[in-house]
Short mmCIF file of C-alpha atoms and ligand atoms in Angstrom, two decimals:
data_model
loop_
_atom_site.label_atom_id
_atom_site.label_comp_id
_atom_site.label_asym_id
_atom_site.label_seq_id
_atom_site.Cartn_x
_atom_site.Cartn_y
_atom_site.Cartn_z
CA UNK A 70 -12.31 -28.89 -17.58
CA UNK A 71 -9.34 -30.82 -16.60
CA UNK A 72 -8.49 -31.93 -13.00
CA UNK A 73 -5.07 -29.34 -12.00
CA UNK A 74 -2.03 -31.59 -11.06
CA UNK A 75 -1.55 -29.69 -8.37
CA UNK A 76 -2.25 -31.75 -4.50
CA UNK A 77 -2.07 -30.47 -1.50
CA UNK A 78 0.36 -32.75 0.75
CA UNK A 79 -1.71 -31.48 4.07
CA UNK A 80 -5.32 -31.28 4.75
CA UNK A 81 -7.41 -28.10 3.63
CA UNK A 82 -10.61 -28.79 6.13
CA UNK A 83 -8.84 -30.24 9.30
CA UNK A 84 -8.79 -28.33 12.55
CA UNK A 85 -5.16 -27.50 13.97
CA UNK A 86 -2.09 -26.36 12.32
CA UNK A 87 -0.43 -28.03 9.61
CA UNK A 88 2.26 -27.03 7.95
CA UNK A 89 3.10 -28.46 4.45
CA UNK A 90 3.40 -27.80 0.87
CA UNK A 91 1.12 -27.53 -2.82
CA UNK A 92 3.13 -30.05 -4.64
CA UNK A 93 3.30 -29.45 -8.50
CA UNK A 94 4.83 -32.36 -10.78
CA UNK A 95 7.04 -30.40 -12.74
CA UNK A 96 9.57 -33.29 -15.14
CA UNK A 97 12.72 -31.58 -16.21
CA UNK A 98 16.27 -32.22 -16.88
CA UNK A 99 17.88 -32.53 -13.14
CA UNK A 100 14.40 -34.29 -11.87
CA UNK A 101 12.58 -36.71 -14.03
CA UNK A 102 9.73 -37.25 -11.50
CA UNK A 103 9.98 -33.95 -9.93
CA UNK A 104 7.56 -31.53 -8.29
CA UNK A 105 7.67 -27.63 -7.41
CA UNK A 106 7.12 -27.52 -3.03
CA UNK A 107 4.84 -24.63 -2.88
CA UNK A 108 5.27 -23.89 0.96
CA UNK A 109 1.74 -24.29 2.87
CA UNK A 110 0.13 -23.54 6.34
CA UNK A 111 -3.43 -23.97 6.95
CA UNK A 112 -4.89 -23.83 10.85
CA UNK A 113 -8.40 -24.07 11.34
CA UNK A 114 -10.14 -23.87 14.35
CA UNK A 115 -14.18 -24.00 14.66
CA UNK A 116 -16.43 -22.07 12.51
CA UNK A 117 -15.94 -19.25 10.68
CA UNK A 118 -14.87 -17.29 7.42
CA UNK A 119 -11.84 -18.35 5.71
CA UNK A 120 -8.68 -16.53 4.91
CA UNK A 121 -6.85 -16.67 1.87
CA UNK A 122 -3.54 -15.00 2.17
CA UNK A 123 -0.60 -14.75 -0.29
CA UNK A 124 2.57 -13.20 -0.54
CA UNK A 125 5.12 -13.17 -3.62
CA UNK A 126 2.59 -13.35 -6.06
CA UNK A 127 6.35 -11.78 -7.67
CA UNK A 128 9.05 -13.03 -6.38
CA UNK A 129 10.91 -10.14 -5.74
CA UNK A 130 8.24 -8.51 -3.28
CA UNK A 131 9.24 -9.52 0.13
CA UNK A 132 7.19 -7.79 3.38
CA UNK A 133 4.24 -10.21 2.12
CA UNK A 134 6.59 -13.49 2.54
CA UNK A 135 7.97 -12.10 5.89
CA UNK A 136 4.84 -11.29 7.74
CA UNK A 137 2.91 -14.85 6.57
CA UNK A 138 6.00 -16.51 7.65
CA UNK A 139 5.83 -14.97 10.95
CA UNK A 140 1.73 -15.79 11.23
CA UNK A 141 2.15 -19.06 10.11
CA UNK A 142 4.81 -20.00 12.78
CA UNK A 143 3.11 -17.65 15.98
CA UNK A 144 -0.56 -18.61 15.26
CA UNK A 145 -1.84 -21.35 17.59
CA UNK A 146 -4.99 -23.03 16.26
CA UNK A 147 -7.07 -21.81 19.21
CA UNK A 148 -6.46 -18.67 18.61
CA UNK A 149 -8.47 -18.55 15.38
CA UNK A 150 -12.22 -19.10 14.25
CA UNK A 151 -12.38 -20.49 11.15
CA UNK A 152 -9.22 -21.16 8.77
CA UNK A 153 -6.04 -19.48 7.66
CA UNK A 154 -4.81 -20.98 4.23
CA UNK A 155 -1.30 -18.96 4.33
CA UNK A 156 0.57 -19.29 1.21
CA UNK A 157 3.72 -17.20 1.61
CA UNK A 158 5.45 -17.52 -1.69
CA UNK A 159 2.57 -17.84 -4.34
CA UNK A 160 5.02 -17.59 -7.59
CA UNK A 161 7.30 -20.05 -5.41
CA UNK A 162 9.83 -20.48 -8.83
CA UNK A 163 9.84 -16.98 -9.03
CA UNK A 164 10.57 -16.12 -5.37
CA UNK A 165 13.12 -18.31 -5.48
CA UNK A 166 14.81 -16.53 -7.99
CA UNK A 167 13.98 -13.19 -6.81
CA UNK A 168 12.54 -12.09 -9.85
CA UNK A 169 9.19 -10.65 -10.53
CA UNK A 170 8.17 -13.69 -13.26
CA UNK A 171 8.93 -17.12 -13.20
CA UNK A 172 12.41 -18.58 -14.50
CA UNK A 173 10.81 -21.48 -15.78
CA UNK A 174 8.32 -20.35 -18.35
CA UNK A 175 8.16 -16.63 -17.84
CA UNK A 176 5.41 -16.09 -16.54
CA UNK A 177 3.77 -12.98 -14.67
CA UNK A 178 1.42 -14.92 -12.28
CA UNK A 179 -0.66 -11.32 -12.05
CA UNK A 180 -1.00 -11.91 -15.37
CA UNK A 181 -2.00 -15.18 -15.72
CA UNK A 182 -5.89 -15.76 -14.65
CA UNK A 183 -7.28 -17.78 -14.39
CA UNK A 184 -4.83 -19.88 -15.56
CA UNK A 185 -4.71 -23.44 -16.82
CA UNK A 186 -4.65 -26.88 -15.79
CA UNK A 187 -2.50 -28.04 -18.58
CA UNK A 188 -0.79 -24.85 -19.14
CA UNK A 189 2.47 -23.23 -17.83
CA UNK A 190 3.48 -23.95 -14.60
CA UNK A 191 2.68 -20.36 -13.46
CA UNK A 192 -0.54 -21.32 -15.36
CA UNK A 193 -0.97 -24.55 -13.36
CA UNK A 194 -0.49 -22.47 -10.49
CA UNK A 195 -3.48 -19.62 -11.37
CA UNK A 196 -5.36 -22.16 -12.38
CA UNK A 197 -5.36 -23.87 -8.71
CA UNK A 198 -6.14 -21.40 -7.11
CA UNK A 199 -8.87 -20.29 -9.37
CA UNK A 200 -10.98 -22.89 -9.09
CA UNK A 201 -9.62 -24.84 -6.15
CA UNK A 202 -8.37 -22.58 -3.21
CA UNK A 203 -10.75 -19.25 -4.17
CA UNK A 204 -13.78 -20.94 -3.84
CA UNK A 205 -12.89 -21.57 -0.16
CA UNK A 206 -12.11 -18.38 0.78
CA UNK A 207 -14.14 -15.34 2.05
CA UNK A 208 -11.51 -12.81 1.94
CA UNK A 209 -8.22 -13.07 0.17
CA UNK A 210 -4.85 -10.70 1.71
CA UNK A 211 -2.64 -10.37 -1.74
CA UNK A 212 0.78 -8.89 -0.70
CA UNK A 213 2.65 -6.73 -3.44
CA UNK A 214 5.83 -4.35 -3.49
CA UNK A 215 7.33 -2.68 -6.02
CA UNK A 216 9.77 -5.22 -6.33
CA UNK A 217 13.44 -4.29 -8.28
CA UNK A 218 12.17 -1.76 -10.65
CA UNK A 219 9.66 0.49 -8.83
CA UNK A 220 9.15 1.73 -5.04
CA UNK A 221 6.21 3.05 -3.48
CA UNK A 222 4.98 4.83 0.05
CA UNK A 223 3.49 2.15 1.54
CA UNK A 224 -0.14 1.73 1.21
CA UNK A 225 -3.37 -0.80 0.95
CA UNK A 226 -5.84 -0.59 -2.35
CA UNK A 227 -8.86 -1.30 -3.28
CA UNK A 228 -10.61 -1.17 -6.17
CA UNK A 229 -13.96 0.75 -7.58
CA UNK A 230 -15.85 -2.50 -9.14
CA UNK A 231 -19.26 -2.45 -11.01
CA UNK A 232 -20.77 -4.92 -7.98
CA UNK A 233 -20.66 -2.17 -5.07
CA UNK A 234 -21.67 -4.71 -2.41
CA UNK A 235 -17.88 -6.45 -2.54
CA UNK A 236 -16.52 -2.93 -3.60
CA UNK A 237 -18.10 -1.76 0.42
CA UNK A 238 -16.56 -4.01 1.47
CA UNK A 239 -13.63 -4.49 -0.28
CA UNK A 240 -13.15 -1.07 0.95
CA UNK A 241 -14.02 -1.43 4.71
CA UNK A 242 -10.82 -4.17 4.98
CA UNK A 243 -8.62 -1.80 3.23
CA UNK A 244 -9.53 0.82 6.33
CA UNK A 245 -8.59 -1.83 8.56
CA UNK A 246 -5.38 -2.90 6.81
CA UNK A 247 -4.85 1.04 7.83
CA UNK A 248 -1.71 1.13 6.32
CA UNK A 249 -0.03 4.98 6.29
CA UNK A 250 -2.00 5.47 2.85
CA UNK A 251 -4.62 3.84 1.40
CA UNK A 252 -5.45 3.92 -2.43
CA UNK A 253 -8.76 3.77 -4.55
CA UNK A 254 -6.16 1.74 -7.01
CA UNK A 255 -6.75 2.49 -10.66
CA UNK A 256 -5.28 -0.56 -12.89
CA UNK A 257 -3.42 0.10 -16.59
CA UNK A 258 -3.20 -3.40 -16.78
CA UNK A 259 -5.84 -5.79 -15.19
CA UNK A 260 -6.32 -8.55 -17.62
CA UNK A 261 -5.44 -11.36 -15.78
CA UNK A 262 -4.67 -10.39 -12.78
CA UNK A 263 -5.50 -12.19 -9.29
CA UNK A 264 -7.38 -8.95 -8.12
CA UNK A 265 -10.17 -9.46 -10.70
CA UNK A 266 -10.32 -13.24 -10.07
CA UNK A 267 -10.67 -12.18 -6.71
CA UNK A 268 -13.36 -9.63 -7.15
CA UNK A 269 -15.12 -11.50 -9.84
CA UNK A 270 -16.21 -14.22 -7.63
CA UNK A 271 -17.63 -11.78 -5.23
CA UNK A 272 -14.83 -12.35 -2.73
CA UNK A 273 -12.92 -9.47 -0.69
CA UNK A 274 -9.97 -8.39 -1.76
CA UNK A 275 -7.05 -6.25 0.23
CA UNK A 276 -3.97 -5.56 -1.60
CA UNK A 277 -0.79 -3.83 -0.83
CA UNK A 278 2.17 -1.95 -2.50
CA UNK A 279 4.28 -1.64 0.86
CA UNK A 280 7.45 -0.50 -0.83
CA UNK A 281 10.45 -1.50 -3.29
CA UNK A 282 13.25 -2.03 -4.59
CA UNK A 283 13.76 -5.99 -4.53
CA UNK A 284 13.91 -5.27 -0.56
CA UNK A 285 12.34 -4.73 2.44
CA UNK A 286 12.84 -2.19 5.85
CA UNK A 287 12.00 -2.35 9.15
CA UNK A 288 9.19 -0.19 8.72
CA UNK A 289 7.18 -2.00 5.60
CA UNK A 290 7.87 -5.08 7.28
CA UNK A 291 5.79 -3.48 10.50
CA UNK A 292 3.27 -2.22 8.30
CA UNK A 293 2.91 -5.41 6.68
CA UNK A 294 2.61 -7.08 9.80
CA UNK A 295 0.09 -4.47 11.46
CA UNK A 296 -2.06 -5.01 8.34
CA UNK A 297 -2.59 -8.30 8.64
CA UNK A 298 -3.43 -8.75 11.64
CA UNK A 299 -5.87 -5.89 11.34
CA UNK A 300 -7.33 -7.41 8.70
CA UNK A 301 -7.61 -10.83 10.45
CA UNK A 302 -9.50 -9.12 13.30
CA UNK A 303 -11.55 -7.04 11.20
CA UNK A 304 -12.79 -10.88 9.46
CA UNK A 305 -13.65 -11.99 12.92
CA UNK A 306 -11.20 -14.75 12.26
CA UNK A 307 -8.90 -13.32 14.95
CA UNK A 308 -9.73 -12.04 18.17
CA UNK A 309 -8.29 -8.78 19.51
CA UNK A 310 -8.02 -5.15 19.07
CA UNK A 311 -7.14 -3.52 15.84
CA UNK A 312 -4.21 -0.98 15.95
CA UNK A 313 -5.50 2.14 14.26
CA UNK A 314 -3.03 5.03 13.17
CA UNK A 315 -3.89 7.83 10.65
CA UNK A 316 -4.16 6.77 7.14
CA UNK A 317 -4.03 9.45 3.96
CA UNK A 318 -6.64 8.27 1.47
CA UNK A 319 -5.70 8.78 -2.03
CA UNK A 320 -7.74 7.96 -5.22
CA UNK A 321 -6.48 8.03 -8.86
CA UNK A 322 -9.18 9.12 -10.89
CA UNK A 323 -7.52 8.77 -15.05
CA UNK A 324 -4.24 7.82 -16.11
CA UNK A 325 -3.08 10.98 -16.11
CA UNK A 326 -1.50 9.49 -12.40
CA UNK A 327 1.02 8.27 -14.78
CA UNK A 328 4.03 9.04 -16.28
CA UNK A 329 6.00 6.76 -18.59
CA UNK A 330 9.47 7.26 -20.44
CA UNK A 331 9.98 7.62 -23.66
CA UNK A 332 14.07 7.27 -23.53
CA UNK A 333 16.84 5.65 -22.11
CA UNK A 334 19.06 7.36 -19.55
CA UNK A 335 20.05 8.34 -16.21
CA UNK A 336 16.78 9.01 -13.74
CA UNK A 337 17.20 11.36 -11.37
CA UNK A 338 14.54 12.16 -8.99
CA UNK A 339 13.20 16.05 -8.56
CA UNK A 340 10.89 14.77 -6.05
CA UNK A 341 10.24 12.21 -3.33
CA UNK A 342 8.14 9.58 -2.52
CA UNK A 343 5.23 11.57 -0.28
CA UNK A 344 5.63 14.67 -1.66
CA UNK A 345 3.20 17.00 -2.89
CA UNK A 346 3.62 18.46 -6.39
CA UNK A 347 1.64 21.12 -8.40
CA UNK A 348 0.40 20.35 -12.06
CA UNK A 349 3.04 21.19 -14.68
CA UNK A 350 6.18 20.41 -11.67
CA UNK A 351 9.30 18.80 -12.43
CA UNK A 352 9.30 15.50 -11.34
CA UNK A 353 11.95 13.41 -12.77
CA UNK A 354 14.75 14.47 -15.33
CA UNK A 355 16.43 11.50 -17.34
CA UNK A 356 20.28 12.34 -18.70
CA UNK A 357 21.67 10.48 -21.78
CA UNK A 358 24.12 8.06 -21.34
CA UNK A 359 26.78 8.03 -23.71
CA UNK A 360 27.80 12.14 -24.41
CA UNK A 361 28.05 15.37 -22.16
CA UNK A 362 26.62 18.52 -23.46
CA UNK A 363 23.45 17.72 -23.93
CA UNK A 364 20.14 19.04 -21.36
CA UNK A 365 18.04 16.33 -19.87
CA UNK A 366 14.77 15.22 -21.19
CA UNK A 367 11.97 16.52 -18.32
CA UNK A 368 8.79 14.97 -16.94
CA UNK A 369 6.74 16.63 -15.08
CA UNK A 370 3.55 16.06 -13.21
CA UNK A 371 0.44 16.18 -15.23
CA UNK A 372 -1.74 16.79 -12.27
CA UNK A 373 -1.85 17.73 -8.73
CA UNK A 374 -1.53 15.49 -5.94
CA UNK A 375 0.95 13.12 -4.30
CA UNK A 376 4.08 11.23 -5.10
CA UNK A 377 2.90 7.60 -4.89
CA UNK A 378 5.63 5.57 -7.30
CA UNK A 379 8.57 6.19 -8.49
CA UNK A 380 10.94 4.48 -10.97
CA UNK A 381 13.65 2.41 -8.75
CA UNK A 382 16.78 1.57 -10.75
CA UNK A 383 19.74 4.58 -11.60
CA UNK A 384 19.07 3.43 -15.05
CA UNK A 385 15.88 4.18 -16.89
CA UNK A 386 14.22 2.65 -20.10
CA UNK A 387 12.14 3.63 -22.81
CA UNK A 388 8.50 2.93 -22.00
CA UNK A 389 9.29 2.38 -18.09
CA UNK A 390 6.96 3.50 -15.66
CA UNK A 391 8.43 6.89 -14.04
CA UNK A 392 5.85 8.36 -11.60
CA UNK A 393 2.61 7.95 -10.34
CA UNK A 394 0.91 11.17 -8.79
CA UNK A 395 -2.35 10.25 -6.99
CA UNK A 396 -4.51 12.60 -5.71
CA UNK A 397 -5.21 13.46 -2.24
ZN1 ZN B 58 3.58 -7.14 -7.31
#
């Protein structure tokens, strides 16, 4: 296989902090000999497991970005055993458009394991840390929102796997992420994704959906920030005492947890985020757009349990996603 293009412009394996950037030649139009900065921070500090954490794997998912930021500029190198490789913006072109794909090539970098060395740039960038930055790492943090089109109560996942030794303890870092819910996550769509990469090299996995919107709030941001630090602590990478507040645990056993449109219109919510619905209850009602007079199409809930997502925007499109019920 082909070397990736992408070089690091600090060293991965020295102890301290440095603070630096993945540069990626990227040649276009306003920069013959240009590069894409990926912003970097990696502090090391004696032995121990390594840390792989990422936020804005889509660029419109921000609690991720704000909490690494905030480790990688309080964290002194003593204060941790082993390494922190803290990557807050992983689609950087993406982030930087606030969008969930990249502007320059499209691409969904969830979607895009593991990537190619003389691919897309988003491939470029799956590709890197596929082979280059994974292998390091003993536990990866993977920081996702809703972004603009979907919000959710804020909770860690993890994921029921065929090798139940990571799945334990896959699991056992989601409890310490002990965000206010935390979700046996099942995927519609995991070809491709980081997750698997993750997981498929044996390596433990905590992911998030904190929230939505294209924004952040004071509380996800708190969450965000509680969770990774509980996570750090719970790695023995940090030293400390974990903060520990009641979680709701949540699984979603078929894909009957979802509900999808099959229309355009106006969304308007029957329910809230966190609240508990009965099988058969109205959740959502969409109105048509362009004539009065006419009732709204209904969805309801095709099982019991809790609100978990909900479609974001006033606006609503066929096929998007409009609820997710998990079960508590
Ligand atoms: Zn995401």
């Amino acid at each position: 296989m082909k070397a990736n293009p992408i070089s690091p412009t600090i060293p991965l394996d020295q102890d301290g902090v440095h603070h630096g950037f993945l540069r990626l030649p990227y040649s276009r139009d306003d920069s013959a000999w240009g590069s894409i900065m990926i912003p970097l921070t990696v502090i090391q500090h004696g032995k121990g497991p390594t840390a792989l954490l990422t936020g804005a794997n889509h660029g419109d998912e921000y609690e991720g970005p704000i909490a690494l930021h905030e480790l990688a500029v309080t964290t002194r190198a003593e204060d941790v055993s082993g390494r922190l490789i803290v990557v807050p913006a992983f689609n950087y072109p993406a982030f930087l458009s606030g969008s969930r794909t990249s502007p320059i090539d499209k691409g969904n970098l969830n979607r895009s394991f593991p990537g190619r060395p003389d691919g897309t740039v988003t491939e470029k960038i799956a590709d890197y840390f596929q082979r280059t930055l994974l292998p390091m790492a003993d536990i990866a943090v993977d920081f996702h929102s809703g972004g603009k089109t979907l919000d959710f109560v804020p909770f860690a996942a993890a994921h029921i796997l065929d090798d139940k030794k990571t799945q334990k303890e896959c699991f056992a870092a989601m409890k310490a992420f002990n965000a206010p819910y935390s979700v046996q996550l099942l995927e519609i769509d995991n070809l491709g994704m980081y997750d698997t990469a993750v997981e498929n090299l044996g390596r433990v996995l905590v992911t998030t959906e904190l929230g939505g919107g294209g924004t952040s709030t004071a509380q996800t941001n708190a969450i965000a920030k509680k969770g990774l630090r509980n996570v750090l602590i719970h790695a023995g990478i940090l030293q400390g005492e974990m903060q520990l507040d009641p979680t709701i645990n949540v699984t979603m056993p078929d894909e009957d947890c979802f509900l999808f449109s099959d229309g355009e219109g106006l969304h308007e919510a029957v329910i809230d985020l966190g609240d508990r619905v009965e099988k058969g209850e109205l959740i959502a009602r969409v109105w048509p757009l362009d004539r009065t007079g006419v009732p709204p199409r209904e969805y309801y809930a095709r099982r019991e349990g809790l609100l978990i997502s909900r479609h974001f925007p006033g606006l609503i499109k066929s096929g998007d996603c409009v609820a997710v019920v998990g079960v508590s």
